[in-house]
Tab-separated table of C-alpha atoms in Angstrom:
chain	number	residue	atom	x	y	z
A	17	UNK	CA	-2.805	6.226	-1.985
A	18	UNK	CA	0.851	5.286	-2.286
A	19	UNK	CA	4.164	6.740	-1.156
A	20	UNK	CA	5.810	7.362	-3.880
A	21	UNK	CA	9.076	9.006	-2.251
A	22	UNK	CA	9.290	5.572	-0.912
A	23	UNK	CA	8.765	3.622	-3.794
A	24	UNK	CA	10.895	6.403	-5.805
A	25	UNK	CA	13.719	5.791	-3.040
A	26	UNK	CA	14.030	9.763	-2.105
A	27	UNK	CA	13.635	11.524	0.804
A	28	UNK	CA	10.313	13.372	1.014
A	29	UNK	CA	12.673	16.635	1.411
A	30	UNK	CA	14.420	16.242	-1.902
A	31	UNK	CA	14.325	19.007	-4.399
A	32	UNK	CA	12.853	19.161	-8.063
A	33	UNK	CA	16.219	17.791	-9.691
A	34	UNK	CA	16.661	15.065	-7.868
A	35	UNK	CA	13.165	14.542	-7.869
A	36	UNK	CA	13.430	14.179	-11.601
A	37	UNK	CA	16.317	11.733	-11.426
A	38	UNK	CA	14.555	9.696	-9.351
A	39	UNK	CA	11.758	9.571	-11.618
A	40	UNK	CA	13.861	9.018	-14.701
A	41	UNK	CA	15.768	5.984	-12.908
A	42	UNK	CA	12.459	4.167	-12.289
A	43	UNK	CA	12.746	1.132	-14.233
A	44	UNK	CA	8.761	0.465	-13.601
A	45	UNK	CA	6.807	2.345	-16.474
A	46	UNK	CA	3.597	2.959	-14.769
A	47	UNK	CA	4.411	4.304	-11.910
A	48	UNK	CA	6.792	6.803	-13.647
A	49	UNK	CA	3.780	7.962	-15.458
A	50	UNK	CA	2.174	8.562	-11.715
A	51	UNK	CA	4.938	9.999	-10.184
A	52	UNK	CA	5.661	12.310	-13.422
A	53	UNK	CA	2.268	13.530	-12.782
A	54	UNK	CA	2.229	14.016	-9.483
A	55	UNK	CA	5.712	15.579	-9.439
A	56	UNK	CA	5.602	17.338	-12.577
A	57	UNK	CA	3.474	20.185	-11.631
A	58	UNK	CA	4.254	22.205	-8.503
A	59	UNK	CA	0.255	22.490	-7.535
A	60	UNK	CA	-0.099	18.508	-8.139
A	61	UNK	CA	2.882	17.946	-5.537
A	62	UNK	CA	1.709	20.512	-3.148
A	63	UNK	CA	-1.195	19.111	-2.677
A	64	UNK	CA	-0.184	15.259	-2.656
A	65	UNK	CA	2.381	16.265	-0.152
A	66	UNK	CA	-0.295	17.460	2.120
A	67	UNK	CA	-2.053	13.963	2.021
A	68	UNK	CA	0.790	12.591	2.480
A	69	UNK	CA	1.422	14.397	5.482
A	70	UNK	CA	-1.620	14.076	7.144
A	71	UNK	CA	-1.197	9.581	6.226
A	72	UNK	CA	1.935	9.916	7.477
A	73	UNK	CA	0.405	11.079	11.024
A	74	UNK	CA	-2.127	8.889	10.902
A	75	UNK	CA	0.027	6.013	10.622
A	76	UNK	CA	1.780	7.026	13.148
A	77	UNK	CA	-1.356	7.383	15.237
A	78	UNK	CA	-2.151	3.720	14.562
A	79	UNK	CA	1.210	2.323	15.225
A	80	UNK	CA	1.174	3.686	18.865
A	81	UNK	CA	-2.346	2.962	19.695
A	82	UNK	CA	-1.602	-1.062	17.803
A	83	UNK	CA	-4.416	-0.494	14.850
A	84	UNK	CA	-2.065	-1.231	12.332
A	85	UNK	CA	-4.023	-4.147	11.475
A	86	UNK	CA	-7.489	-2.291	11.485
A	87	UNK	CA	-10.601	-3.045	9.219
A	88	UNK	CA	-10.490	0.052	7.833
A	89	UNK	CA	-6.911	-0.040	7.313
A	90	UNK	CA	-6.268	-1.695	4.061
A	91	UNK	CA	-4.052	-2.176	0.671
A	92	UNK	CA	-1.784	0.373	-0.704
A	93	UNK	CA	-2.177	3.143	2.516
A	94	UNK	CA	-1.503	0.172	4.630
A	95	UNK	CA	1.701	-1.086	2.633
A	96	UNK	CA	3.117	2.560	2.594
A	97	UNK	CA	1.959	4.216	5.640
A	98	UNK	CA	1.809	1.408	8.508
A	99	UNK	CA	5.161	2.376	10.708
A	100	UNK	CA	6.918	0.493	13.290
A	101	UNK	CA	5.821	0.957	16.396
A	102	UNK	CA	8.255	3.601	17.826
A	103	UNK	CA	7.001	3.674	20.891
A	104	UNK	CA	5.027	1.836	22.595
A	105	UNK	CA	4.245	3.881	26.106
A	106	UNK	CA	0.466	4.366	25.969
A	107	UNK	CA	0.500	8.492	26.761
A	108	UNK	CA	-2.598	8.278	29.003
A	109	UNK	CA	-0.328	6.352	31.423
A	110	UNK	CA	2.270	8.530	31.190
A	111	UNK	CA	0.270	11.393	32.439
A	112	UNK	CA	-1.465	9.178	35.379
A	113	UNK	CA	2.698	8.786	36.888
A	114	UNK	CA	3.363	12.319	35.787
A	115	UNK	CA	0.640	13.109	38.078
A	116	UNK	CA	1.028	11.213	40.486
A	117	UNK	CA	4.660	12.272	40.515
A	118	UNK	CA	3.712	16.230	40.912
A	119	UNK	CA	1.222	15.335	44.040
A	120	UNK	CA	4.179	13.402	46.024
A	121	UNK	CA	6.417	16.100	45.231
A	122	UNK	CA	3.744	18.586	46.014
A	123	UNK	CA	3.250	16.309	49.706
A	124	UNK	CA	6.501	16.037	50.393
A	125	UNK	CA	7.002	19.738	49.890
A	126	UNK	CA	3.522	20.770	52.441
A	127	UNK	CA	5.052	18.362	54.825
A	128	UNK	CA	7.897	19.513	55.655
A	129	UNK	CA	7.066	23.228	55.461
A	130	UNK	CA	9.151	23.988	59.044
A	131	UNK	CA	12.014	22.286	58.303
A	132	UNK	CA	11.861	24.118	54.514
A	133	UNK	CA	11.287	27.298	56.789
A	134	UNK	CA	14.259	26.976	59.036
A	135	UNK	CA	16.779	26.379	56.056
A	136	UNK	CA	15.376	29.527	54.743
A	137	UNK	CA	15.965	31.619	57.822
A	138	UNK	CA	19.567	29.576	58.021
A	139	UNK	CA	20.431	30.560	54.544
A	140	UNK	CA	19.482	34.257	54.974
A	141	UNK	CA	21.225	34.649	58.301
A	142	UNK	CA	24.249	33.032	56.861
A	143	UNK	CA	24.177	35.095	53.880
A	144	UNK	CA	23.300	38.572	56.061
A	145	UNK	CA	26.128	37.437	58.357
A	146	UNK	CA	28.932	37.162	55.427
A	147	UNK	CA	28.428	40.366	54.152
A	148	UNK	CA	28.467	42.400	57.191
A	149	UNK	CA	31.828	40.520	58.092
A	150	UNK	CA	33.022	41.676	54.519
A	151	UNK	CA	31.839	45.204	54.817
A	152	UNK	CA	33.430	45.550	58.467
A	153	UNK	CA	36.498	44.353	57.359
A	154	UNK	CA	36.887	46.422	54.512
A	155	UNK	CA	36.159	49.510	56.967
A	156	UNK	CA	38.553	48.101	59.631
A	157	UNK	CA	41.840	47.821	57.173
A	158	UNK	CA	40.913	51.452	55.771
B	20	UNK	CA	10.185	8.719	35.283
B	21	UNK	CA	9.886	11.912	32.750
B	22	UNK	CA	11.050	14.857	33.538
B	23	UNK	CA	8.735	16.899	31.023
B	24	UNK	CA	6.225	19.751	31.438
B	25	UNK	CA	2.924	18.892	31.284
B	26	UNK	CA	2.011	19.726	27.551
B	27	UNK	CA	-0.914	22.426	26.728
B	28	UNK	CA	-3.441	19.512	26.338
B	29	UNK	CA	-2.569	17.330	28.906
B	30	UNK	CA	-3.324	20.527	31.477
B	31	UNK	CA	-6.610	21.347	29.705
B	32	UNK	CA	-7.388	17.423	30.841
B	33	UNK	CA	-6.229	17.516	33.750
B	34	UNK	CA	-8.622	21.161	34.292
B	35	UNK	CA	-11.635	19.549	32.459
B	36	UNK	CA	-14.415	18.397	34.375
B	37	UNK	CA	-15.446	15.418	31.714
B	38	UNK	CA	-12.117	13.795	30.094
B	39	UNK	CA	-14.119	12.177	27.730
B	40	UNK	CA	-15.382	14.947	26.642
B	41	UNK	CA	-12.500	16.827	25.878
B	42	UNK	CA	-10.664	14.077	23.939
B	43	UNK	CA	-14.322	14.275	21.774
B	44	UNK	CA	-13.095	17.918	21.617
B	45	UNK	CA	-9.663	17.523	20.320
B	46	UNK	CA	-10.728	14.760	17.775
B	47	UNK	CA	-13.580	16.422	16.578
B	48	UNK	CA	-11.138	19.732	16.136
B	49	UNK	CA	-8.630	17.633	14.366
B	50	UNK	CA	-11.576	16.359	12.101
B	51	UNK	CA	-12.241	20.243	11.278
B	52	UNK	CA	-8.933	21.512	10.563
B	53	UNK	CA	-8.693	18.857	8.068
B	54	UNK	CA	-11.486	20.097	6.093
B	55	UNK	CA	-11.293	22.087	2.870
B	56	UNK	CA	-12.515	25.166	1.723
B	57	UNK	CA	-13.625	26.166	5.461
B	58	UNK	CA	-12.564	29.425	6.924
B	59	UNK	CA	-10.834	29.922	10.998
B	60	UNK	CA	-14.267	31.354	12.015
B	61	UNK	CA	-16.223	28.799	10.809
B	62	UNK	CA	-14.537	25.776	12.655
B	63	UNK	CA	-14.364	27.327	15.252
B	64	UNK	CA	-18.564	27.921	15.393
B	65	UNK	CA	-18.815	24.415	14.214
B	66	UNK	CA	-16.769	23.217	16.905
B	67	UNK	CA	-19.240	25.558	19.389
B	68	UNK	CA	-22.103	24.312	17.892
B	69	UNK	CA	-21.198	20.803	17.994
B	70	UNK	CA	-19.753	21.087	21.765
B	71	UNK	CA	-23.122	22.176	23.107
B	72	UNK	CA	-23.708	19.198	25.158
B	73	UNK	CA	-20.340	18.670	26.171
B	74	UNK	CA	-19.593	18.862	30.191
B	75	UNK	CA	-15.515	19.866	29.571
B	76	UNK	CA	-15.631	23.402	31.180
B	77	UNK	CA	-12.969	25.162	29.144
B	78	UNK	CA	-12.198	27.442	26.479
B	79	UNK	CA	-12.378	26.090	22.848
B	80	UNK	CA	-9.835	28.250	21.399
B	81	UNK	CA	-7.022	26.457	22.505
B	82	UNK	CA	-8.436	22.938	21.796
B	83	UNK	CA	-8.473	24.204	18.161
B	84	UNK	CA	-5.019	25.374	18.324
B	85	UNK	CA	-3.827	22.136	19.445
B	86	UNK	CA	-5.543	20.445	16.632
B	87	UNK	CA	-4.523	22.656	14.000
B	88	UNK	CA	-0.824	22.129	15.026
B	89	UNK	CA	-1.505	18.770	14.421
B	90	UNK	CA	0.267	17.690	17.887
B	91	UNK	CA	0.502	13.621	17.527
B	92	UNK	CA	1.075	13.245	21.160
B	93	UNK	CA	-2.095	15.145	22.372
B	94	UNK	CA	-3.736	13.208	19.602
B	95	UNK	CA	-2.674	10.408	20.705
B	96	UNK	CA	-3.820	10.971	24.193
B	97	UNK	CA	-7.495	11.989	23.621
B	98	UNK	CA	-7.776	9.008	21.547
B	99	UNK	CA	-6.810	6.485	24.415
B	100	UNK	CA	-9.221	8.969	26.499
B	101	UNK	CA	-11.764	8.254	23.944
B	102	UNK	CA	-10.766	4.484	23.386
B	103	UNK	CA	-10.238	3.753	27.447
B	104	UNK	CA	-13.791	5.222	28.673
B	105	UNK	CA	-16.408	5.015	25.471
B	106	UNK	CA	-18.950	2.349	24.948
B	107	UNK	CA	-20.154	0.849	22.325
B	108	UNK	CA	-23.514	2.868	21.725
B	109	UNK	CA	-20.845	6.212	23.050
B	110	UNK	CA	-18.403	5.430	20.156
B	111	UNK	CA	-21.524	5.198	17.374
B	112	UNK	CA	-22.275	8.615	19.049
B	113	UNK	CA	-19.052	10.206	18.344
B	114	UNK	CA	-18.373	8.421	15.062
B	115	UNK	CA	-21.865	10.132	13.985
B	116	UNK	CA	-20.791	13.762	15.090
B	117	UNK	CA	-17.526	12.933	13.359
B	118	UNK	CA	-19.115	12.358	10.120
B	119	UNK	CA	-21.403	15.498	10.684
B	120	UNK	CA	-18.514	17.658	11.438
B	121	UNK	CA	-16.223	16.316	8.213
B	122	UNK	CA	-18.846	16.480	6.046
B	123	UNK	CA	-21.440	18.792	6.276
B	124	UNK	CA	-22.575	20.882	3.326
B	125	UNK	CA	-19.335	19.418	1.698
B	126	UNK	CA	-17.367	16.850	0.335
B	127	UNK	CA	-15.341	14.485	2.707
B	128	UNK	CA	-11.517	15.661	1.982
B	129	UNK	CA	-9.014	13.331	1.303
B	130	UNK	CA	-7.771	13.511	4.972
B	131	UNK	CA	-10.614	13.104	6.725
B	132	UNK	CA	-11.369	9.545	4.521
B	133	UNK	CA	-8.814	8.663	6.839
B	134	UNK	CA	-9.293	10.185	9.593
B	135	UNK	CA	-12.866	8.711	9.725
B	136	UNK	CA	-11.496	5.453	9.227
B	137	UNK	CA	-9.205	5.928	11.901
B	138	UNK	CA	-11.864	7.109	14.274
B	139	UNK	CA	-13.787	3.635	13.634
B	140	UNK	CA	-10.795	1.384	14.013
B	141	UNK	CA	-10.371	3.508	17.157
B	142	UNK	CA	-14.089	2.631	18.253
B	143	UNK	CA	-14.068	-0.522	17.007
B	144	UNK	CA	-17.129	0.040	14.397
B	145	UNK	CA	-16.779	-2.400	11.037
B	146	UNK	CA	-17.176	-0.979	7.876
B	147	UNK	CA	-20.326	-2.629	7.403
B	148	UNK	CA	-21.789	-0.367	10.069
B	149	UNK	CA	-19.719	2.636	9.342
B	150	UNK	CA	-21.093	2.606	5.536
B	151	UNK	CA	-24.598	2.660	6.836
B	152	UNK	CA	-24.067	5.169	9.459
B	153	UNK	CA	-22.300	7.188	6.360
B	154	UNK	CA	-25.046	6.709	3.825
B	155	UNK	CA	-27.555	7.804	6.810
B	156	UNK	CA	-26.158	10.929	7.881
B	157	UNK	CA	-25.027	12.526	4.155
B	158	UNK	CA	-27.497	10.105	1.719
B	159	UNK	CA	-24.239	9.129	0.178
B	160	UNK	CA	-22.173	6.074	0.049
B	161	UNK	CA	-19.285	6.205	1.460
B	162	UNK	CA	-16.639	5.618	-1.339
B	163	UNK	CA	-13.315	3.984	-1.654
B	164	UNK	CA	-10.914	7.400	-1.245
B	165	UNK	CA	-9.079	8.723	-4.498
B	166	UNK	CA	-5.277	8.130	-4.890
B	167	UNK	CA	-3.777	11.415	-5.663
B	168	UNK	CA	-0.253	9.260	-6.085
B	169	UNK	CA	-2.062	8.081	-9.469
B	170	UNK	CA	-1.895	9.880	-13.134
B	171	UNK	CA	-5.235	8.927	-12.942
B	172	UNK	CA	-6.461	11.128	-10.471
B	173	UNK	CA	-4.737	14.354	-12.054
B	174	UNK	CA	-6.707	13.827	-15.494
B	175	UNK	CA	-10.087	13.846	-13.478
B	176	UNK	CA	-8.844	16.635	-11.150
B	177	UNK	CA	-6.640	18.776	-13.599
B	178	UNK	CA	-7.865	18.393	-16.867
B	179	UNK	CA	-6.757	21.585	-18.199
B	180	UNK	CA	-2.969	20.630	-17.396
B	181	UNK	CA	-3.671	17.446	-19.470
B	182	UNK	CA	-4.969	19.512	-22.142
B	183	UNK	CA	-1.758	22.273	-22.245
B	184	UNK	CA	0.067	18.994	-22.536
B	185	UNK	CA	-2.300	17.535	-25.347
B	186	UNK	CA	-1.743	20.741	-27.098
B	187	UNK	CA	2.353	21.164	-26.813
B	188	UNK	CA	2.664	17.420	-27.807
B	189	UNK	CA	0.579	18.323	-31.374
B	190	UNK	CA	2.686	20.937	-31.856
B	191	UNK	CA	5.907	19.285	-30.604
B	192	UNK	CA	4.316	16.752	-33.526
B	193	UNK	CA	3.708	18.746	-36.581
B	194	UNK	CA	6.984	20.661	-35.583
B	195	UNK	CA	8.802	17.424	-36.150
B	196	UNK	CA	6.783	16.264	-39.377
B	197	UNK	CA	7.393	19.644	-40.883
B	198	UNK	CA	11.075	19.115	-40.436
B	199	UNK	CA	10.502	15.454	-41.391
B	200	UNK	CA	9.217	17.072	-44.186
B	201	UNK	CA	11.887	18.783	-45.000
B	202	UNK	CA	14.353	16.280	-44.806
B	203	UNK	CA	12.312	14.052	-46.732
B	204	UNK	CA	12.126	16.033	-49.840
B	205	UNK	CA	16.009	16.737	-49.791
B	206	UNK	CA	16.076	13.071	-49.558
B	207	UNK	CA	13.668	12.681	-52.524
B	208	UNK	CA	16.024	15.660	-54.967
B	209	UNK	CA	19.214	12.808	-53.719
B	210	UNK	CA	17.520	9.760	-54.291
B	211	UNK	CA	16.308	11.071	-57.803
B	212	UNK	CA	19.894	11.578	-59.161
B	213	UNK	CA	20.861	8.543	-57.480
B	214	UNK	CA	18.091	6.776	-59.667
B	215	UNK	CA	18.975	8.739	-62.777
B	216	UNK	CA	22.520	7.541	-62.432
B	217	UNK	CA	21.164	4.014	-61.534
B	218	UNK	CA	18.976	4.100	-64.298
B	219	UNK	CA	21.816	4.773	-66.975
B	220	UNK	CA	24.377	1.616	-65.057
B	221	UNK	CA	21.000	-0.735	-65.051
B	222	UNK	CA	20.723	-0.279	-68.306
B	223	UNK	CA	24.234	-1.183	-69.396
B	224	UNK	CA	23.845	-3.890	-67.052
B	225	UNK	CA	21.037	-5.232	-68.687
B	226	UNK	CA	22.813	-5.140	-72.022
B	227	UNK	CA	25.381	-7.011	-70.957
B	228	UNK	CA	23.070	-9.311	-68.811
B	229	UNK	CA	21.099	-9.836	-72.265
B	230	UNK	CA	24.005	-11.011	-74.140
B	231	UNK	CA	24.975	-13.043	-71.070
B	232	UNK	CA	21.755	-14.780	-71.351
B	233	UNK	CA	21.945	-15.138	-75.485
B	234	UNK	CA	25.206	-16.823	-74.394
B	235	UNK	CA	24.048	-18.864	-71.774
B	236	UNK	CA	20.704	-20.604	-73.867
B	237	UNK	CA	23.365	-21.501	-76.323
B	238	UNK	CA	24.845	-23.762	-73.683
B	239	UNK	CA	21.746	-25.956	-73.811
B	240	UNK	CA	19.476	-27.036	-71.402
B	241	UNK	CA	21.518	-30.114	-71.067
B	242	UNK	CA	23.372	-28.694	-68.159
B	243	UNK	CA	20.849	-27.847	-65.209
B	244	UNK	CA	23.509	-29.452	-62.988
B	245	UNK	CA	26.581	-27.182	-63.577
B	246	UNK	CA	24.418	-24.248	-62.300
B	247	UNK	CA	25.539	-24.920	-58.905
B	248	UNK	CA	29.199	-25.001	-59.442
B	249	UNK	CA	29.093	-21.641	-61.632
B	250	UNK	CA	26.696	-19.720	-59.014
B	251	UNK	CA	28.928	-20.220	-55.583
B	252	UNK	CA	32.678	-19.992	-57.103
B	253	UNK	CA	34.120	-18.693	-60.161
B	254	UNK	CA	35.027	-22.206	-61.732
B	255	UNK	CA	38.332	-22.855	-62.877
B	256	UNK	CA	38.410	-23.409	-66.845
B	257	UNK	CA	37.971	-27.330	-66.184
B	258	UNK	CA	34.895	-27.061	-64.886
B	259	UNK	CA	33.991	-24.779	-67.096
B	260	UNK	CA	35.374	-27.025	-69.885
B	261	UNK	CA	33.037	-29.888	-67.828
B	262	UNK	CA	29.414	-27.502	-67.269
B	263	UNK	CA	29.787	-26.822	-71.147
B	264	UNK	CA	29.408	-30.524	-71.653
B	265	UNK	CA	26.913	-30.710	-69.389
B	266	UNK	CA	29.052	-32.712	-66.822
B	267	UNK	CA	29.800	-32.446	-62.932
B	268	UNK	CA	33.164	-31.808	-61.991
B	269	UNK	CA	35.732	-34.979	-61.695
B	270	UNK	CA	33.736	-36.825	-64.137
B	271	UNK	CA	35.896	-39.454	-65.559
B	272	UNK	CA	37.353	-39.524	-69.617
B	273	UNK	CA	35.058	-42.044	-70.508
B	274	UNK	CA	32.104	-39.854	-69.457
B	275	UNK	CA	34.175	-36.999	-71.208
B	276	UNK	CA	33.925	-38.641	-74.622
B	277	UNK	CA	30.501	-40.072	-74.428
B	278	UNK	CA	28.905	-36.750	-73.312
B	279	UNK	CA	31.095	-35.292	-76.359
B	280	UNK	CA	29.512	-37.797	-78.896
B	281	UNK	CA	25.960	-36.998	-77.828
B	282	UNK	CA	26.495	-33.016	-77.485
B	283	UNK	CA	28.522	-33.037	-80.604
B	284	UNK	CA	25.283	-35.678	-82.379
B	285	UNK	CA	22.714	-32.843	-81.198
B	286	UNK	CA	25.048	-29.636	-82.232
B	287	UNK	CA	26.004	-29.949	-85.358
B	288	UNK	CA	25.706	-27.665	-87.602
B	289	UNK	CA	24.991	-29.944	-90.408
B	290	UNK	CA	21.793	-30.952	-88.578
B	291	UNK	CA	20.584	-27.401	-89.436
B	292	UNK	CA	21.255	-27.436	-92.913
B	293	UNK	CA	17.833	-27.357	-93.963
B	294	UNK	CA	17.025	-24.387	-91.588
B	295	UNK	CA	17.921	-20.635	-91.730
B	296	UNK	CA	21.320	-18.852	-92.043
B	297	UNK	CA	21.372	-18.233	-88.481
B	298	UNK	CA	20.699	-21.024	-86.753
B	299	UNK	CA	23.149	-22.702	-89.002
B	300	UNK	CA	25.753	-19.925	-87.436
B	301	UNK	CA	24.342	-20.515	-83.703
B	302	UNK	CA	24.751	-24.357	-84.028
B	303	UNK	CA	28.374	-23.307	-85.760
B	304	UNK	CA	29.183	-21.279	-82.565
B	305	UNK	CA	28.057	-23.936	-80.362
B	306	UNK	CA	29.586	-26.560	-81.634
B	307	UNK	CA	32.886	-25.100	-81.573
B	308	UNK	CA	32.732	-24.362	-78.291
B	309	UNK	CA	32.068	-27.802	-77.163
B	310	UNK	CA	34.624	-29.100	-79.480
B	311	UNK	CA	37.522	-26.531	-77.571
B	312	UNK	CA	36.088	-28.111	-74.498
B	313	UNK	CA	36.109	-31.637	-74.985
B	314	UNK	CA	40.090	-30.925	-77.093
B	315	UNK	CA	40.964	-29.096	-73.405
B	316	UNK	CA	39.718	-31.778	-71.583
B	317	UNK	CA	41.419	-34.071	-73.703
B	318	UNK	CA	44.389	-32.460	-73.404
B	319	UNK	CA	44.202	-32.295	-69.832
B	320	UNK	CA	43.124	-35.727	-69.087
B	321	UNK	CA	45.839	-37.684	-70.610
């Protein structure tokens, strides 16, 4: 299977008439007749766009995990669908730090419960403190 | 250092008490929601039913939403789960409840050709083994995938939508040879007065081209040469004076007189005597008008 928005030159998004422009501008007979097919009928392009969609993900797939050069990876969906590799961070290592960056926070946090506690009670004081100042002021100048 | 939640999958990982088997999960799920023709229910009880073994510990309802999202990244992550911990004789396991799950009862759907494929890449089976596997399981061969991009493709798989078209092309077709038609018979009603009227100025043509001819056998047979000059230029009355003595043009006096003597020898009209009235007047008419040539070329030549 080919990509034919890519070989056409338009974005996947564009809409029937310049769809058809596209097609009409192709100077390569044959695969005017396949994309006049495809794109001619709004069933026949429904459905190829759902191929397409689910190639385009798998290509994806295989550029992150390196399979681009696969046995079972071959000709046309190869030429159209093989993308760069956009990134390369392997997303099983990812979660291992992410992990291991929740537990240190998580340690750091259990160990120093008092001192958490005593900011707590310092805050709240402070805060209890302020507003009775405020409210006895407000009194006194009545 | 991300900053990111933890996604929906990567907590159901972190929960589950075999990874391994919940990557099989997710891959297997993203197997089913690319098949066809399959209702919600029914993946979901093939995804129980296939899952029976499995040590993950967790619901299967959101495992299946996370497939049918189609979510790349937790994809992407059970399949470097799956990759990172399978062995060999592991991967041939999976790749055979793979096939199982894509294909069973059914046909394999366009996506999951791929996604097979993928799988095997993934678990590092060659297609040598993944054909036999394939024929095993279904009693099929595994075939090359079809290429809806192709006009091909749509004539197998939409016939009838060939067939409208078959059917407004013939009648695009007889519409046009009707008006062809048409036009063609106006054409004939033009192109018969045009004849008529052709007809009548070929016919004075040829009268005059006949008595252009009578003329031009009187000049003899002697001058085969002059042709040329009297076919590409109207010649000027020398040459004319010249072709009618059967000469080129700039032939000298000399020549002139000599080709007079003969011409004059052969024309006579006292040569015919002894023949018929008319001849004796053809000759007569020749004659004299080789005489008025070779007395103009006299005239001019001194």
């Amino acid at each position: 299977m080919r990509d034919l928005y890519q070989r056409l030159g338009v974005s996947p998004q564009a809409n029937d008439e310049e769809l058809k422009q596209a097609v009409a501008r192709c100077p390569n007979s044959a695969l005017r007749q396949d994309a006049e097919a495809v794109f001619g009928v709004a069933t026949h392009r429904e459905s190829y766009h759902q191929s397409l969609e689910a190639l385009n993900d798998i290509g994806q797939l295989r550029a992150r995990l390196g399979l681009t050069h696969g046995a079972h990876w071959q000709g046309d969906v190869a030429n159209d669908f093989s993308r760069p590799p956009d990134q390369a961070v392997s997303r099983h290592d990812e979660l291992v730090d992410r992990v291991s960056h929740a537990v240190t926070l998580y340690n750091r946090l259990r160990g120093r419960r008092g001192l958490w506690l005593l900011i707590a009670a310092f805050g709240i004081g402070t805060g209890i403190g302020i507003v009775v100042g405020f409210a006895l002021s407000r009194t006194f100048a009545a | 250092m991300s900053i990111a939640r933890f996604s929906p999958f990567e907590l159901l990982l972190l929960k589950s008490r075999s990874q391994v088997d919940t990557a099989k999960l997710l891959l297997l799920a993203w197997v089913l929601a690319h098949r066809q023709q399959v209702s919600e229910g029914q993946r979901r009880r093939r995804l129980a039913q296939v899952s029976v073994h499995f040590r993950h510990g967790h619901e299967l309802a959101p495992v299946m939403h996370i497939a049918q999202q189609r979510d790349l990244q937790a994809i992407q992550l059970a399949a470097e789960v799956l990759r990172r911990e399978c062995s060999k004789e592991h991967g041939l396991g999976v790749m055979h409840q793979a096939i199982v799950v894509a294909t069973d009862t059914g046909e394999l759907s366009l996506a999951n050709h791929y996604i097979l494929r993928f799988l095997a890449d993934l678990l590092g089976i060659s297609p040598g083994t993944l054909n036999t596997l394939f024929q095993e399981l279904t009693g099929r061969a595994l075939t090359t995938p079809e290429d809806p991009s192709r006009d091909a493709y749509w004539r197998v798989h939409d016939a009838d939508y060939y067939a409208e078209q078959a059917r407004e092309a013939e009648a695009a077709r007889q519409r046009a040879q009707e008006a062809q038609e048409k036009a063609e018979a106006s054409q004939r009603q033009r192109e018969e007065a045009e004849r008529a009227r052709a007809q009548a100025e070929r016919e004075k043509a040829h009268h005059r081209q006949q008595r252009e001819r009578s003329r031009h056998q009187e000049r003899g047979s002697h001058r085969q040469n002059s042709q040329q000059g009297t076919s590409s230029t109207p010649p000027d009355r020398t040459t004319r004076a010249l072709a009618v003595l059967g000469l080129m043009p700039g032939a000298s006096k000399l020549e002139v007189r000599k080709a007079y003597r003969r011409m004059a020898q052969l024309h006579h009209p006292d040569r015919f005597y002894t023949e018929s009235e008319h001849r004796i007047a053809l000759a007569s008419a020749r004659f004299q008008r080789i005489k008025s040539a070779y007395d103009y070329l006299m005239h001019t030549y001194q």
